Amino acid sequence: DGGITQSPKYLFRKEGQNVTLSCEQNLNHDAMYWYRQDPGQGLRLIYYSQIVNDFQKGDIAEGYSVSREKKESFPLTVTSAQKNPTAFYLCASSIDGGPGQGAKNIQYFGAGTRLSVL
Amino acid sequence: KQEVTQIPAALSVPEGENLVLNCSFTDSAIYNLQWFRQDPGKGLTSLLLIQSSQREQTSGRLNASLDKSSGRSTLYIAASQPGDSATYLCAVSGQGAQKLVFGQGTRLTINP
């Protein structure tokens, strides 16, 4: 089955530790995204990538880093610089991230990773 | 800066009713608007996408409208069912179609 797989489902971070969240897709989509969701809030964009080896900061990139070495993979690292990392993290992908592409802009989401601080 | 607001934050209705969820946005220069459904502790499922040149989109019992000039969209759900209970989020494309700006969502409960 095609889809987006996020792992782990739950993750705990110790003080001063970097942790990496995995996102893999087998939909052959060019664009991938990372969002953060806090309780009772909408989603906020952390980073996005329209093509392999290229990515851009979203609205809340500070304290996070990403890489896009393969089309199907877009891991997110939550660094120790992120002082309030507790949240629900969602990865998404779309066929095409460019403007005016209609249905190609529809974003498909993984099941999420819930990150907590120990 | 684009801001998206959804009212009400929560809504509870009896099964079988038709209902409308509202979404407003401050900047009318959008590429598209999307409605999503989120079940508790889960990811999002895309329901409908309306391009900026369109006025509405329909899928089954769902109908979404878009009025760019007034910065509003509505999601109409016909003949609601308990399985429709979820949080519904709208999102508009910001600076480029890839940058979605989300509302806080409306938590919908359909009572049997």
Coordinates of C-alpha atoms in Angstrom, one line a residue, chain A residues 2-115:
Chain A
G2 CA 1.2 3.5 -0.8
G3 CA 1.5 6.0 1.9
I4 CA 3.5 7.9 4.4
T5 CA 5.2 6.2 7.4
Q6 CA 6.3 8.1 10.4
S7 CA 8.3 6.5 13.2
P8 CA 8.4 6.2 16.0
K9 CA 4.8 6.8 17.1
Y10 CA 6.0 8.0 20.6
L11 CA 9.4 9.5 21.4
F12 CA 10.9 10.9 24.6
R13 CA 13.7 13.4 24.7
K14 CA 16.1 14.0 27.5
E15 CA 17.5 17.5 28.3
G16 CA 20.2 18.5 25.9
Q17 CA 19.6 15.6 23.5
N18 CA 19.0 15.7 19.8
V19 CA 16.4 13.3 18.5
T20 CA 15.4 12.4 14.9
L21 CA 11.9 11.7 13.6
S22 CA 11.6 9.5 10.5
C23 CA 9.3 10.2 7.6
E24 CA 9.3 7.8 4.6
Q25 CA 6.9 7.9 1.6
N26 CA 6.4 5.5 -1.3
L27 CA 4.0 7.7 -3.3
N28 CA 6.7 9.0 -5.6
H29 CA 5.9 12.6 -4.4
D30 CA 8.4 15.4 -5.1
A31 CA 7.4 17.6 -2.2
M32 CA 7.6 16.8 1.5
Y33 CA 6.7 18.8 4.6
W34 CA 7.1 18.8 8.4
Y35 CA 4.5 20.4 10.7
R36 CA 4.2 20.9 14.4
Q37 CA 0.8 20.7 16.2
D38 CA 0.2 21.9 19.8
P39 CA -2.9 21.0 21.8
G40 CA -6.0 22.7 20.4
Q41 CA -4.0 24.4 17.7
G42 CA -3.7 24.2 14.0
L43 CA -0.5 23.0 12.3
R44 CA 2.5 25.2 11.8
L45 CA 5.1 24.6 9.1
I46 CA 8.6 23.7 10.2
Y47 CA 10.4 22.9 7.0
Y48 CA 9.5 21.8 3.5
S49 CA 11.3 20.4 0.5
Q50 CA 10.2 20.6 -3.1
I51 CA 13.0 18.4 -4.5
V52 CA 15.9 16.2 -3.4
N53 CA 18.8 18.0 -1.9
D54 CA 16.8 21.2 -1.4
F55 CA 14.7 22.4 1.5
Q56 CA 13.4 25.7 2.9
K57 CA 12.5 27.0 6.3
G58 CA 8.9 27.3 7.3
D59 CA 7.5 29.6 10.0
I60 CA 9.0 27.9 13.0
A61 CA 12.4 26.4 11.9
E62 CA 14.5 27.5 14.8
G63 CA 15.8 24.5 16.8
Y64 CA 15.0 22.0 14.0
S65 CA 17.1 20.6 11.1
V66 CA 16.2 18.4 8.1
S67 CA 17.8 16.7 5.2
R68 CA 16.5 15.4 1.9
E69 CA 19.1 13.0 0.4
K70 CA 16.5 10.7 -1.1
K71 CA 13.2 11.4 -2.7
E72 CA 11.3 9.1 -0.3
S73 CA 12.9 10.3 2.9
F74 CA 12.7 13.5 4.9
P75 CA 14.0 13.1 8.5
L76 CA 13.5 15.9 11.0
T77 CA 16.0 16.4 13.9
V78 CA 14.8 18.2 17.0
T79 CA 17.9 19.7 18.4
S80 CA 18.8 20.8 22.0
A81 CA 18.2 24.3 20.9
Q82 CA 14.5 23.7 20.7
K83 CA 13.5 24.6 24.2
N84 CA 9.8 23.5 24.0
P85 CA 9.8 20.4 21.8
T86 CA 6.7 18.7 23.3
A87 CA 4.2 18.5 20.5
F88 CA 2.6 16.3 17.9
Y89 CA 4.8 16.2 14.7
L90 CA 3.2 15.5 11.3
C91 CA 4.9 14.8 8.0
A92 CA 3.2 15.3 4.7
S93 CA 3.9 15.0 1.0
S94 CA 2.4 16.2 -2.3
I95 CA 2.9 15.4 -5.9
D96 CA 4.1 18.9 -6.7
G97 CA 4.7 21.8 -4.4
G98 CA 4.5 24.5 -7.1
P99 CA 1.7 27.0 -7.4
G100 CA -1.4 26.5 -9.5
Q101 CA -1.1 22.7 -9.8
G102 CA -4.5 21.9 -8.5
A103 CA -4.9 18.4 -7.2
K104 CA -1.1 18.0 -7.3
N105 CA -1.0 20.3 -4.3
I106 CA -3.1 18.0 -2.1
Q107 CA -1.0 17.1 0.9
Y108 CA -1.1 13.6 2.3
F109 CA -0.2 13.1 5.9
G110 CA 1.4 10.4 8.0
A111 CA 0.0 9.3 11.4
G112 CA 2.3 11.5 13.4
T113 CA 5.0 11.2 16.1
R114 CA 4.2 12.4 19.6
L115 CA 7.4 13.9 21.2

